């Protein structure tokens, strides 16, 4: 697989069942709640799910994705433990088609891992995916 080194790196980071990046959502994600208040959200590269879990707890319909099977399993366990309706999928965004429309797409700390052509193609994909009044960051 093209990004196997990154998968291995993040599998190792999340292998001890913790989130080394903290459990609090990013400030911009907290601000999204004020701006959008409800809706559908796609998070690309969700890691342990700190942003997605927060949004699900606020009543958003969230699809949290990551390329690391270990982080996806961790997110699923955390969502179940917190009894949150979080959809979690193993996803390599460079190989995926985004068939759904979302009110917001979160893609933080992700694109810098991709080769330039893949990062640009991902941005283009995301540009056409949000609903007409959608937000992407």
PDB file of C-alpha atoms in Angstrom:
ATOM      1  CA  UNK A   1       0.000   0.000   0.000  1.00  0.00           C
ATOM      2  CA  UNK A   2       1.229   3.469  -0.902  1.00  0.00           C
ATOM      3  CA  UNK A   3       0.932   4.929   2.603  1.00  0.00           C
ATOM      4  CA  UNK A   4       1.871   1.829   4.615  1.00  0.00           C
ATOM      5  CA  UNK A   5       4.619   3.686   6.495  1.00  0.00           C
ATOM      6  CA  UNK A   6       2.060   6.197   7.794  1.00  0.00           C
ATOM      7  CA  UNK A   7      -0.371   3.419   8.713  1.00  0.00           C
ATOM      8  CA  UNK A   8       2.357   1.634  10.667  1.00  0.00           C
ATOM      9  CA  UNK A   9       3.380   4.866  12.402  1.00  0.00           C
ATOM     10  CA  UNK A  10      -0.149   5.643  13.596  1.00  0.00           C
ATOM     11  CA  UNK A  11      -0.923   2.030  14.463  1.00  0.00           C
ATOM     12  CA  UNK A  12       2.065   2.203  16.813  1.00  0.00           C
ATOM     13  CA  UNK A  13       1.006   5.599  18.247  1.00  0.00           C
ATOM     14  CA  UNK A  14      -2.490   4.335  19.114  1.00  0.00           C
ATOM     15  CA  UNK A  15      -1.516   0.781  20.101  1.00  0.00           C
ATOM     16  CA  UNK A  16      -1.555   1.513  23.837  1.00  0.00           C
ATOM     17  CA  UNK A  17      -5.245   2.524  23.685  1.00  0.00           C
ATOM     18  CA  UNK A  18      -4.617   6.163  24.544  1.00  0.00           C
ATOM     19  CA  UNK A  19      -4.720   9.418  22.635  1.00  0.00           C
ATOM     20  CA  UNK A  20      -1.310  11.089  22.814  1.00  0.00           C
ATOM     21  CA  UNK A  21      -2.836  14.187  21.210  1.00  0.00           C
ATOM     22  CA  UNK A  22      -5.325  14.688  24.037  1.00  0.00           C
ATOM     23  CA  UNK A  23      -9.047  14.188  24.309  1.00  0.00           C
ATOM     24  CA  UNK A  24     -10.198  17.773  23.885  1.00  0.00           C
ATOM     25  CA  UNK A  25     -11.426  18.820  20.447  1.00  0.00           C
ATOM     26  CA  UNK A  26      -9.607  21.500  18.527  1.00  0.00           C
ATOM     27  CA  UNK A  27     -10.795  25.055  19.155  1.00  0.00           C
ATOM     28  CA  UNK A  28     -11.970  25.389  15.546  1.00  0.00           C
ATOM     29  CA  UNK A  29     -14.112  22.254  15.994  1.00  0.00           C
ATOM     30  CA  UNK A  30     -15.719  23.709  19.118  1.00  0.00           C
ATOM     31  CA  UNK A  31     -16.440  26.863  17.094  1.00  0.00           C
ATOM     32  CA  UNK A  32     -18.120  24.731  14.429  1.00  0.00           C
ATOM     33  CA  UNK A  33     -20.863  23.860  16.936  1.00  0.00           C
ATOM     34  CA  UNK A  34     -21.740  27.546  17.260  1.00  0.00           C
ATOM     35  CA  UNK A  35     -21.692  28.064  13.492  1.00  0.00           C
ATOM     36  CA  UNK A  36     -23.543  24.942  12.360  1.00  0.00           C
ATOM     37  CA  UNK A  37     -25.458  23.781  15.460  1.00  0.00           C
ATOM     38  CA  UNK A  38     -26.474  20.479  13.813  1.00  0.00           C
ATOM     39  CA  UNK A  39     -25.871  18.482  10.655  1.00  0.00           C
ATOM     40  CA  UNK A  40     -23.610  15.889   9.089  1.00  0.00           C
ATOM     41  CA  UNK A  41     -19.845  15.911   9.457  1.00  0.00           C
ATOM     42  CA  UNK A  42     -17.048  13.919   7.824  1.00  0.00           C
ATOM     43  CA  UNK A  43     -13.727  13.812   9.618  1.00  0.00           C
ATOM     44  CA  UNK A  44     -10.802  12.605   7.524  1.00  0.00           C
ATOM     45  CA  UNK A  45      -7.861  11.390   9.581  1.00  0.00           C
ATOM     46  CA  UNK A  46      -9.815  11.346  12.835  1.00  0.00           C
ATOM     47  CA  UNK A  47      -7.137   9.543  14.846  1.00  0.00           C
ATOM     48  CA  UNK A  48      -8.530   8.571  18.251  1.00  0.00           C
ATOM     49  CA  UNK A  49     -11.646  10.611  17.558  1.00  0.00           C
ATOM     50  CA  UNK A  50     -11.341  13.622  19.846  1.00  0.00           C
ATOM     51  CA  UNK A  51     -13.120  15.914  17.351  1.00  0.00           C
ATOM     52  CA  UNK A  52     -15.639  13.362  16.106  1.00  0.00           C
ATOM     53  CA  UNK A  53     -16.609  12.146  19.570  1.00  0.00           C
ATOM     54  CA  UNK A  54     -17.152  15.734  20.704  1.00  0.00           C
ATOM     55  CA  UNK A  55     -19.364  16.492  17.693  1.00  0.00           C
ATOM     56  CA  UNK A  56     -21.348  13.270  18.123  1.00  0.00           C
ATOM     57  CA  UNK A  57     -21.935  14.227  21.764  1.00  0.00           C
ATOM     58  CA  UNK A  58     -23.292  17.576  20.540  1.00  0.00           C
ATOM     59  CA  UNK A  59     -25.845  15.805  18.335  1.00  0.00           C
ATOM     60  CA  UNK A  60     -24.067  15.891  14.966  1.00  0.00           C
ATOM     61  CA  UNK A  61     -24.208  12.894  12.648  1.00  0.00           C
ATOM     62  CA  UNK A  62     -20.523  12.114  12.252  1.00  0.00           C
ATOM     63  CA  UNK A  63     -18.573   9.805   9.982  1.00  0.00           C
ATOM     64  CA  UNK A  64     -15.075   9.504  11.457  1.00  0.00           C
ATOM     65  CA  UNK A  65     -12.464   8.006   9.147  1.00  0.00           C
ATOM     66  CA  UNK A  66      -8.818   7.089   9.433  1.00  0.00           C
ATOM     67  CA  UNK A  67      -6.245   5.067   7.538  1.00  0.00           C
ATOM     68  CA  UNK A  68      -5.018   3.325  10.724  1.00  0.00           C
ATOM     69  CA  UNK A  69      -6.932   0.177  11.709  1.00  0.00           C
ATOM     70  CA  UNK A  70      -5.743   0.618  15.298  1.00  0.00           C
ATOM     71  CA  UNK A  71      -7.128   4.156  15.560  1.00  0.00           C
ATOM     72  CA  UNK A  72     -10.415   3.081  13.954  1.00  0.00           C
ATOM     73  CA  UNK A  73     -10.798   0.304  16.546  1.00  0.00           C
ATOM     74  CA  UNK A  74      -9.943   2.778  19.328  1.00  0.00           C
ATOM     75  CA  UNK A  75     -12.581   5.250  18.087  1.00  0.00           C
ATOM     76  CA  UNK A  76     -15.183   2.477  17.940  1.00  0.00           C
ATOM     77  CA  UNK A  77     -14.419   1.417  21.519  1.00  0.00           C
ATOM     78  CA  UNK A  78     -14.525   5.000  22.773  1.00  0.00           C
ATOM     79  CA  UNK A  79     -17.839   5.698  21.010  1.00  0.00           C
ATOM     80  CA  UNK A  80     -19.363   2.519  22.467  1.00  0.00           C
ATOM     81  CA  UNK A  81     -18.067   3.330  25.955  1.00  0.00           C
ATOM     82  CA  UNK A  82     -19.577   6.820  25.733  1.00  0.00           C
ATOM     83  CA  UNK A  83     -22.742   5.460  24.068  1.00  0.00           C
ATOM     84  CA  UNK A  84     -22.344   7.841  21.125  1.00  0.00           C
ATOM     85  CA  UNK A  85     -23.807   7.202  17.655  1.00  0.00           C
ATOM     86  CA  UNK A  86     -20.514   7.623  15.802  1.00  0.00           C
ATOM     87  CA  UNK A  87     -20.012   6.001  12.401  1.00  0.00           C
ATOM     88  CA  UNK A  88     -16.399   4.917  12.078  1.00  0.00           C
ATOM     89  CA  UNK A  89     -14.728   3.648   8.901  1.00  0.00           C
ATOM     90  CA  UNK A  90     -11.281   2.566   7.851  1.00  0.00           C
ATOM     91  CA  UNK A  91     -10.572   4.820   4.879  1.00  0.00           C
ATOM     92  CA  UNK A  92      -7.654   5.822   2.710  1.00  0.00           C
ATOM     93  CA  UNK A  93      -8.942   9.136   1.398  1.00  0.00           C
ATOM     94  CA  UNK A  94      -6.650   8.951  -1.639  1.00  0.00           C
ATOM     95  CA  UNK A  95      -8.490   5.833  -2.815  1.00  0.00           C
ATOM     96  CA  UNK A  96     -12.013   6.735  -1.719  1.00  0.00           C
ATOM     97  CA  UNK A  97     -14.957   8.227  -3.511  1.00  0.00           C
ATOM     98  CA  UNK A  98     -16.995  10.571  -1.381  1.00  0.00           C
ATOM     99  CA  UNK A  99     -20.536   9.770  -2.424  1.00  0.00           C
ATOM    100  CA  UNK A 100     -22.297  11.435   0.504  1.00  0.00           C
ATOM    101  CA  UNK A 101     -22.822  15.136   1.044  1.00  0.00           C
ATOM    102  CA  UNK A 102     -21.802  16.604   4.388  1.00  0.00           C
ATOM    103  CA  UNK A 103     -22.520  19.915   6.060  1.00  0.00           C
ATOM    104  CA  UNK A 104     -18.904  20.055   7.216  1.00  0.00           C
ATOM    105  CA  UNK A 105     -15.656  18.263   6.418  1.00  0.00           C
ATOM    106  CA  UNK A 106     -12.816  18.267   8.912  1.00  0.00           C
ATOM    107  CA  UNK A 107      -9.381  17.376   7.585  1.00  0.00           C
ATOM    108  CA  UNK A 108      -6.794  18.582  10.105  1.00  0.00           C
ATOM    109  CA  UNK A 109      -3.248  17.244  10.518  1.00  0.00           C
ATOM    110  CA  UNK A 110      -3.776  14.935   7.539  1.00  0.00           C
ATOM    111  CA  UNK A 111      -2.895  16.444   4.173  1.00  0.00           C
ATOM    112  CA  UNK A 112       0.766  16.999   5.062  1.00  0.00           C
ATOM    113  CA  UNK A 113       1.205  13.205   5.120  1.00  0.00           C
ATOM    114  CA  UNK A 114       0.176  12.904   1.463  1.00  0.00           C
ATOM    115  CA  UNK A 115       2.175  13.332  -1.689  1.00  0.00           C
ATOM    116  CA  UNK A 116       1.383  16.654  -3.322  1.00  0.00           C
ATOM    117  CA  UNK A 117      -0.774  15.204  -6.134  1.00  0.00           C
ATOM    118  CA  UNK A 118      -2.778  13.139  -3.641  1.00  0.00           C
ATOM    119  CA  UNK A 119      -3.260  16.116  -1.321  1.00  0.00           C
ATOM    120  CA  UNK A 120      -4.532  18.272  -4.191  1.00  0.00           C
ATOM    121  CA  UNK A 121      -6.831  15.497  -5.420  1.00  0.00           C
ATOM    122  CA  UNK A 122      -8.195  15.105  -1.871  1.00  0.00           C
ATOM    123  CA  UNK A 123      -8.928  18.827  -1.630  1.00  0.00           C
ATOM    124  CA  UNK A 124     -10.692  18.712  -4.982  1.00  0.00           C
ATOM    125  CA  UNK A 125     -12.779  15.724  -3.844  1.00  0.00           C
ATOM    126  CA  UNK A 126     -13.730  17.500  -0.652  1.00  0.00           C
ATOM    127  CA  UNK A 127     -14.573  20.706  -2.480  1.00  0.00           C
ATOM    128  CA  UNK A 128     -17.380  18.937  -4.321  1.00  0.00           C
ATOM    129  CA  UNK A 129     -18.665  16.985  -1.321  1.00  0.00           C
ATOM    130  CA  UNK A 130     -20.040  19.515   1.185  1.00  0.00           C
ATOM    131  CA  UNK A 131     -23.663  20.518   0.871  1.00  0.00           C
ATOM    132  CA  UNK A 132     -24.124  23.881  -0.891  1.00  0.00           C
ATOM    133  CA  UNK A 133     -23.749  25.827   2.363  1.00  0.00           C
ATOM    134  CA  UNK A 134     -21.102  23.412   3.671  1.00  0.00           C
ATOM    135  CA  UNK A 135     -17.891  24.131   5.505  1.00  0.00           C
ATOM    136  CA  UNK A 136     -14.487  22.542   5.028  1.00  0.00           C
ATOM    137  CA  UNK A 137     -11.425  22.977   7.191  1.00  0.00           C
TER     138      UNK A 137
END
